Amino acid sequence: MSVIVNVRHTMIRNHGRQNMFSRRFTIGAVEQQRQGEESGARPPVYELRTYTVYADKMREFLDLTTKEFHLRTVHSKLFGYWTSEIGGLNQVVHIWEYGSLSERAGVRAKLAADPEWIKRYLSRIVSMMPCQDNALLTLLPGRQISLPSNKGVYELQTMQLHGTPAVWSKALLTYVQACEAARQAEGSMVVGAWNSVLGPRQMAAVLWQHPTPDGSLSLAEASATLPESEALAPLIASGHSKLLLPYAVSPLQ
């Protein structure tokens, strides 16, 4: 059976809501990561945040984010920021990159002492959100960040797996590589593949970019025929998939 079929919610075919612009990215982040690995430095950590917003506050929340979110990004590196289209209603998803948990702690301390951030943004959005969640991620062994050079839509796959990463990481990496090869010609690509360190345990997260929302459906169809999908399926306890649209403040478009 297809892993993606197992974990997927039905994806939409119409992405008329998108108003994205083409944007070029450098490979600087990948080069920095490679140099860090060669020097023995600890690789970066990534914080995955998911906010659920009251439906009647979503427009106000996003407008305020457009206007004031620079007060947050001045303190640390935003990797990506999206709204959830399918797989989570009235949600925003964002990923932050840190050199270490110590760096993150320093950033949080600076934010707590930033009166403009608190007054103009944080204090105004707190009452708009019934739920916030986060998880700390590290890249799977052998994986690097691949920054897209074109606009697109995104798909975040999360899987709960049986056992420790030592049990399933090789099968997952092989599966991801097989899916990449199957969809590369059509323009789908893996931006990042991680496992959790804090938050949900034994969780893997794979972030895809597709040229259109239909790319997620094509990926599901392609994966259904892969032997690597069959090999990984018994190791998956549960899974979820979200179709994400990049928001205006996101470096990834």
Tab-separated table of C-alpha atoms in Angstrom:
chain	number	residue	atom	x	y	z
A	1	MET	CA	0.000	0.000	0.000
A	2	SER	CA	1.169	3.594	-0.572
A	3	VAL	CA	2.562	5.410	2.447
A	4	ILE	CA	1.285	8.723	1.185
A	5	VAL	CA	-2.146	7.259	0.516
A	6	ASN	CA	-2.156	6.049	4.125
A	7	VAL	CA	-1.339	9.463	5.552
A	8	ARG	CA	-3.077	11.795	3.160
A	9	HIS	CA	-6.185	13.882	3.372
A	10	THR	CA	-7.734	14.577	-0.049
A	11	MET	CA	-6.037	17.523	-1.718
A	12	ILE	CA	-7.770	20.330	-3.585
A	13	ARG	CA	-7.363	20.936	-7.274
A	14	ASN	CA	-8.068	24.647	-7.256
A	15	HIS	CA	-5.521	27.047	-5.861
A	16	GLY	CA	-7.137	30.263	-6.971
A	17	ARG	CA	-6.533	31.766	-3.546
A	18	GLN	CA	-2.823	31.885	-4.216
A	19	ASN	CA	-1.184	35.186	-4.964
A	20	MET	CA	2.433	34.194	-4.990
A	21	PHE	CA	5.425	35.701	-6.656
A	22	SER	CA	8.467	34.000	-8.094
A	23	ARG	CA	11.495	34.235	-5.873
A	24	ARG	CA	15.060	33.054	-6.126
A	25	PHE	CA	16.990	31.567	-3.226
A	26	THR	CA	20.667	30.951	-2.776
A	27	ILE	CA	22.212	27.736	-1.604
A	28	GLY	CA	23.938	29.532	1.262
A	29	ALA	CA	22.016	27.638	3.926
A	30	VAL	CA	23.013	24.305	2.416
A	31	GLU	CA	26.648	25.369	2.159
A	32	GLN	CA	26.690	26.555	5.767
A	33	GLN	CA	25.200	23.261	6.894
A	34	ARG	CA	27.766	21.260	4.902
A	35	GLN	CA	30.632	23.285	6.351
A	36	GLY	CA	29.239	22.815	9.845
A	37	GLU	CA	29.047	19.062	9.394
A	38	GLU	CA	32.603	18.921	8.051
A	39	SER	CA	33.925	20.946	11.000
A	40	GLY	CA	32.129	18.773	13.533
A	41	ALA	CA	29.752	21.554	14.578
A	42	ARG	CA	26.293	20.577	15.745
A	43	PRO	CA	23.752	20.932	12.895
A	44	PRO	CA	20.915	23.448	13.244
A	45	VAL	CA	17.640	22.668	14.952
A	46	TYR	CA	14.214	23.555	13.593
A	47	GLU	CA	11.123	24.517	15.556
A	48	LEU	CA	7.837	23.533	13.921
A	49	ARG	CA	4.989	25.694	15.224
A	50	THR	CA	1.286	25.243	14.508
A	51	TYR	CA	-1.266	27.838	15.601
A	52	THR	CA	-4.997	27.255	15.414
A	53	VAL	CA	-6.880	30.543	15.004
A	54	TYR	CA	-10.556	31.246	15.636
A	55	ALA	CA	-12.324	31.259	12.268
A	56	ASP	CA	-13.764	34.745	12.743
A	57	LYS	CA	-10.314	36.086	13.682
A	58	MET	CA	-8.277	34.551	10.859
A	59	ARG	CA	-8.400	37.574	8.557
A	60	GLU	CA	-7.470	39.946	11.379
A	61	PHE	CA	-4.667	37.608	12.484
A	62	LEU	CA	-3.160	37.439	9.000
A	63	ASP	CA	-3.480	41.176	8.375
A	64	LEU	CA	-1.702	41.898	11.646
A	65	THR	CA	0.987	39.360	10.758
A	66	THR	CA	1.584	41.076	7.423
A	67	LYS	CA	1.918	44.440	9.129
A	68	GLU	CA	3.906	43.608	12.255
A	69	PHE	CA	5.701	40.267	11.866
A	70	HIS	CA	8.973	41.992	11.048
A	71	LEU	CA	9.164	42.662	14.777
A	72	ARG	CA	9.604	38.909	15.234
A	73	THR	CA	11.892	38.091	12.321
A	74	VAL	CA	14.427	40.722	13.351
A	75	HIS	CA	15.312	38.416	16.252
A	76	SER	CA	15.839	35.068	14.468
A	77	LYS	CA	15.645	33.243	11.151
A	78	LEU	CA	12.212	32.362	9.808
A	79	PHE	CA	12.445	29.311	7.540
A	80	GLY	CA	8.860	29.335	6.257
A	81	TYR	CA	5.327	30.489	7.094
A	82	TRP	CA	2.161	28.998	5.635
A	83	THR	CA	-1.596	28.828	5.992
A	84	SER	CA	-3.144	25.366	6.006
A	85	GLU	CA	-5.469	24.715	3.080
A	86	ILE	CA	-6.296	21.028	3.600
A	87	GLY	CA	-5.499	18.881	6.624
A	88	GLY	CA	-6.032	21.596	9.235
A	89	LEU	CA	-8.656	24.337	9.242
A	90	ASN	CA	-7.850	27.891	10.337
A	91	GLN	CA	-4.224	27.066	11.033
A	92	VAL	CA	-0.897	28.719	10.366
A	93	VAL	CA	2.294	26.671	10.257
A	94	HIS	CA	5.759	28.144	10.616
A	95	ILE	CA	9.266	26.759	10.925
A	96	TRP	CA	12.175	28.531	12.608
A	97	GLU	CA	15.858	27.674	12.311
A	98	TYR	CA	18.270	27.959	15.245
A	99	GLY	CA	21.907	27.066	15.663
A	100	SER	CA	21.118	25.473	19.016
A	101	LEU	CA	18.558	25.377	21.808
A	102	SER	CA	20.733	27.884	23.649
A	103	GLU	CA	20.342	30.298	20.751
A	104	ARG	CA	16.584	29.779	20.858
A	105	ALA	CA	16.522	30.490	24.592
A	106	GLY	CA	18.381	33.737	23.975
A	107	VAL	CA	15.906	34.739	21.275
A	108	ARG	CA	12.938	33.997	23.544
A	109	ALA	CA	14.503	36.143	26.273
A	110	LYS	CA	14.959	39.042	23.861
A	111	LEU	CA	11.358	38.736	22.674
A	112	ALA	CA	10.095	38.773	26.255
A	113	ALA	CA	11.967	42.044	26.766
A	114	ASP	CA	10.880	43.669	23.479
A	115	PRO	CA	8.037	46.103	24.292
A	116	GLU	CA	7.218	46.820	20.645
A	117	TRP	CA	6.836	43.116	19.819
A	118	ILE	CA	4.610	42.571	22.827
A	119	LYS	CA	2.485	45.691	22.379
A	120	ARG	CA	2.039	45.729	18.607
A	121	TYR	CA	1.743	41.989	17.892
A	122	LEU	CA	1.917	39.379	20.650
A	123	SER	CA	-0.619	40.911	23.028
A	124	ARG	CA	-3.076	41.353	20.162
A	125	ILE	CA	-2.965	37.793	18.782
A	126	VAL	CA	-2.979	35.770	22.009
A	127	SER	CA	-6.757	35.942	22.368
A	128	MET	CA	-7.231	34.913	18.721
A	129	MET	CA	-5.707	31.440	19.216
A	130	PRO	CA	-7.370	28.608	21.160
A	131	CYS	CA	-4.402	26.308	20.562
A	132	GLN	CA	-0.657	26.493	19.916
A	133	ASP	CA	1.689	23.550	19.403
A	134	ASN	CA	5.356	23.087	18.640
A	135	ALA	CA	8.023	20.439	18.123
A	136	LEU	CA	11.801	20.515	17.854
A	137	LEU	CA	13.238	18.822	14.768
A	138	THR	CA	16.647	17.857	13.411
A	139	LEU	CA	17.451	16.853	9.853
A	140	LEU	CA	17.502	13.150	9.105
A	141	PRO	CA	21.023	11.731	8.665
A	142	GLY	CA	22.379	12.486	5.217
A	143	ARG	CA	19.678	15.047	4.390
A	144	GLN	CA	20.212	18.728	3.717
A	145	ILE	CA	17.840	21.616	3.176
A	146	SER	CA	17.004	22.197	-0.497
A	147	LEU	CA	15.700	25.704	-1.122
A	148	PRO	CA	13.225	26.051	-4.013
A	149	SER	CA	14.045	28.499	-6.782
A	150	ASN	CA	10.441	28.917	-7.932
A	151	LYS	CA	7.050	29.548	-6.400
A	152	GLY	CA	4.776	26.653	-5.500
A	153	VAL	CA	2.556	25.084	-2.888
A	154	TYR	CA	3.770	22.953	-0.002
A	155	GLU	CA	2.856	19.664	1.592
A	156	LEU	CA	3.882	18.766	5.126
A	157	GLN	CA	3.798	15.041	5.828
A	158	THR	CA	4.163	13.932	9.448
A	159	MET	CA	4.419	10.298	10.508
A	160	GLN	CA	4.500	8.590	13.885
A	161	LEU	CA	6.765	5.565	13.582
A	162	HIS	CA	7.378	2.434	15.608
A	163	GLY	CA	10.640	2.350	17.531
A	164	THR	CA	13.571	4.742	17.568
A	165	PRO	CA	15.011	6.480	14.483
A	166	ALA	CA	17.650	3.745	14.379
A	167	VAL	CA	14.832	1.359	13.450
A	168	TRP	CA	13.108	3.374	10.739
A	169	SER	CA	15.372	6.199	9.515
A	170	LYS	CA	17.051	4.141	6.775
A	171	ALA	CA	13.724	2.919	5.371
A	172	LEU	CA	12.311	6.449	5.514
A	173	LEU	CA	15.326	7.959	3.765
A	174	THR	CA	15.159	5.321	1.039
A	175	TYR	CA	11.452	5.988	0.602
A	176	VAL	CA	11.935	9.776	0.392
A	177	GLN	CA	14.685	9.366	-2.203
A	178	ALA	CA	12.498	7.051	-4.288
A	179	CYS	CA	9.607	9.530	-4.179
A	180	GLU	CA	11.939	12.367	-5.173
A	181	ALA	CA	13.194	10.408	-8.168
A	182	ALA	CA	9.645	9.539	-9.226
A	183	ARG	CA	8.449	13.154	-9.132
A	184	GLN	CA	11.561	15.159	-10.008
A	185	ALA	CA	10.703	15.556	-13.684
A	186	GLU	CA	7.322	17.053	-12.763
A	187	GLY	CA	8.886	19.645	-10.469
A	188	SER	CA	8.082	18.293	-6.994
A	189	MET	CA	10.959	18.399	-4.524
A	190	VAL	CA	11.721	17.660	-0.883
A	191	VAL	CA	12.673	20.845	0.949
A	192	GLY	CA	13.532	19.135	4.220
A	193	ALA	CA	13.186	15.809	6.028
A	194	TRP	CA	13.418	15.741	9.815
A	195	ASN	CA	12.851	13.634	12.897
A	196	SER	CA	11.549	14.986	16.196
A	197	VAL	CA	13.723	15.583	19.243
A	198	LEU	CA	11.253	17.310	21.574
A	199	GLY	CA	7.475	17.270	21.394
A	200	PRO	CA	5.892	14.232	19.729
A	201	ARG	CA	8.405	11.379	19.937
A	202	GLN	CA	9.342	9.048	17.068
A	203	MET	CA	7.922	11.531	14.579
A	204	ALA	CA	9.231	12.245	11.094
A	205	ALA	CA	8.331	15.323	9.063
A	206	VAL	CA	8.843	15.742	5.322
A	207	LEU	CA	8.224	19.100	3.637
A	208	TRP	CA	7.526	18.991	-0.107
A	209	GLN	CA	7.127	21.756	-2.642
A	210	HIS	CA	4.869	21.132	-5.656
A	211	PRO	CA	4.322	23.392	-8.681
A	212	THR	CA	0.537	23.144	-8.147
A	213	PRO	CA	-1.798	21.529	-5.592
A	214	ASP	CA	-2.323	18.634	-8.002
A	215	GLY	CA	1.319	17.723	-7.476
A	216	SER	CA	0.359	16.254	-4.115
A	217	LEU	CA	-2.127	13.943	-5.814
A	218	SER	CA	0.440	12.912	-8.404
A	219	LEU	CA	2.920	12.167	-5.635
A	220	ALA	CA	0.389	9.897	-3.946
A	221	GLU	CA	-0.221	8.044	-7.199
A	222	ALA	CA	3.495	7.664	-7.915
A	223	SER	CA	4.297	6.415	-4.427
A	224	ALA	CA	1.610	3.735	-4.665
A	225	THR	CA	3.781	1.780	-7.094
A	226	LEU	CA	7.059	2.054	-5.179
A	227	PRO	CA	8.492	-0.977	-3.365
A	228	GLU	CA	10.064	1.479	-0.905
A	229	SER	CA	6.555	2.484	0.131
A	230	GLU	CA	5.666	-1.110	0.944
A	231	ALA	CA	8.860	-1.499	2.960
A	232	LEU	CA	8.135	1.595	5.075
A	233	ALA	CA	4.407	1.012	5.647
A	234	PRO	CA	4.746	-1.526	8.524
A	235	LEU	CA	6.899	0.944	10.460
A	236	ILE	CA	4.247	3.696	10.425
A	237	ALA	CA	1.897	3.919	13.400
A	238	SER	CA	-0.051	6.910	12.063
A	239	GLY	CA	0.378	9.822	9.726
A	240	HIS	CA	-1.010	13.132	8.579
A	241	SER	CA	-0.571	15.408	5.587
A	242	LYS	CA	-1.301	19.113	5.151
A	243	LEU	CA	-1.504	21.173	2.004
A	244	LEU	CA	0.082	24.536	2.792
A	245	LEU	CA	0.005	27.878	0.999
A	246	PRO	CA	2.963	30.199	1.618
A	247	TYR	CA	1.952	33.440	3.302
A	248	ALA	CA	3.303	36.884	2.444
A	249	VAL	CA	5.878	36.925	5.270
A	250	SER	CA	7.377	33.553	4.294
A	251	PRO	CA	10.898	33.350	2.823
A	252	LEU	CA	9.725	30.176	1.047
A	253	GLN	CA	7.208	31.042	-1.668
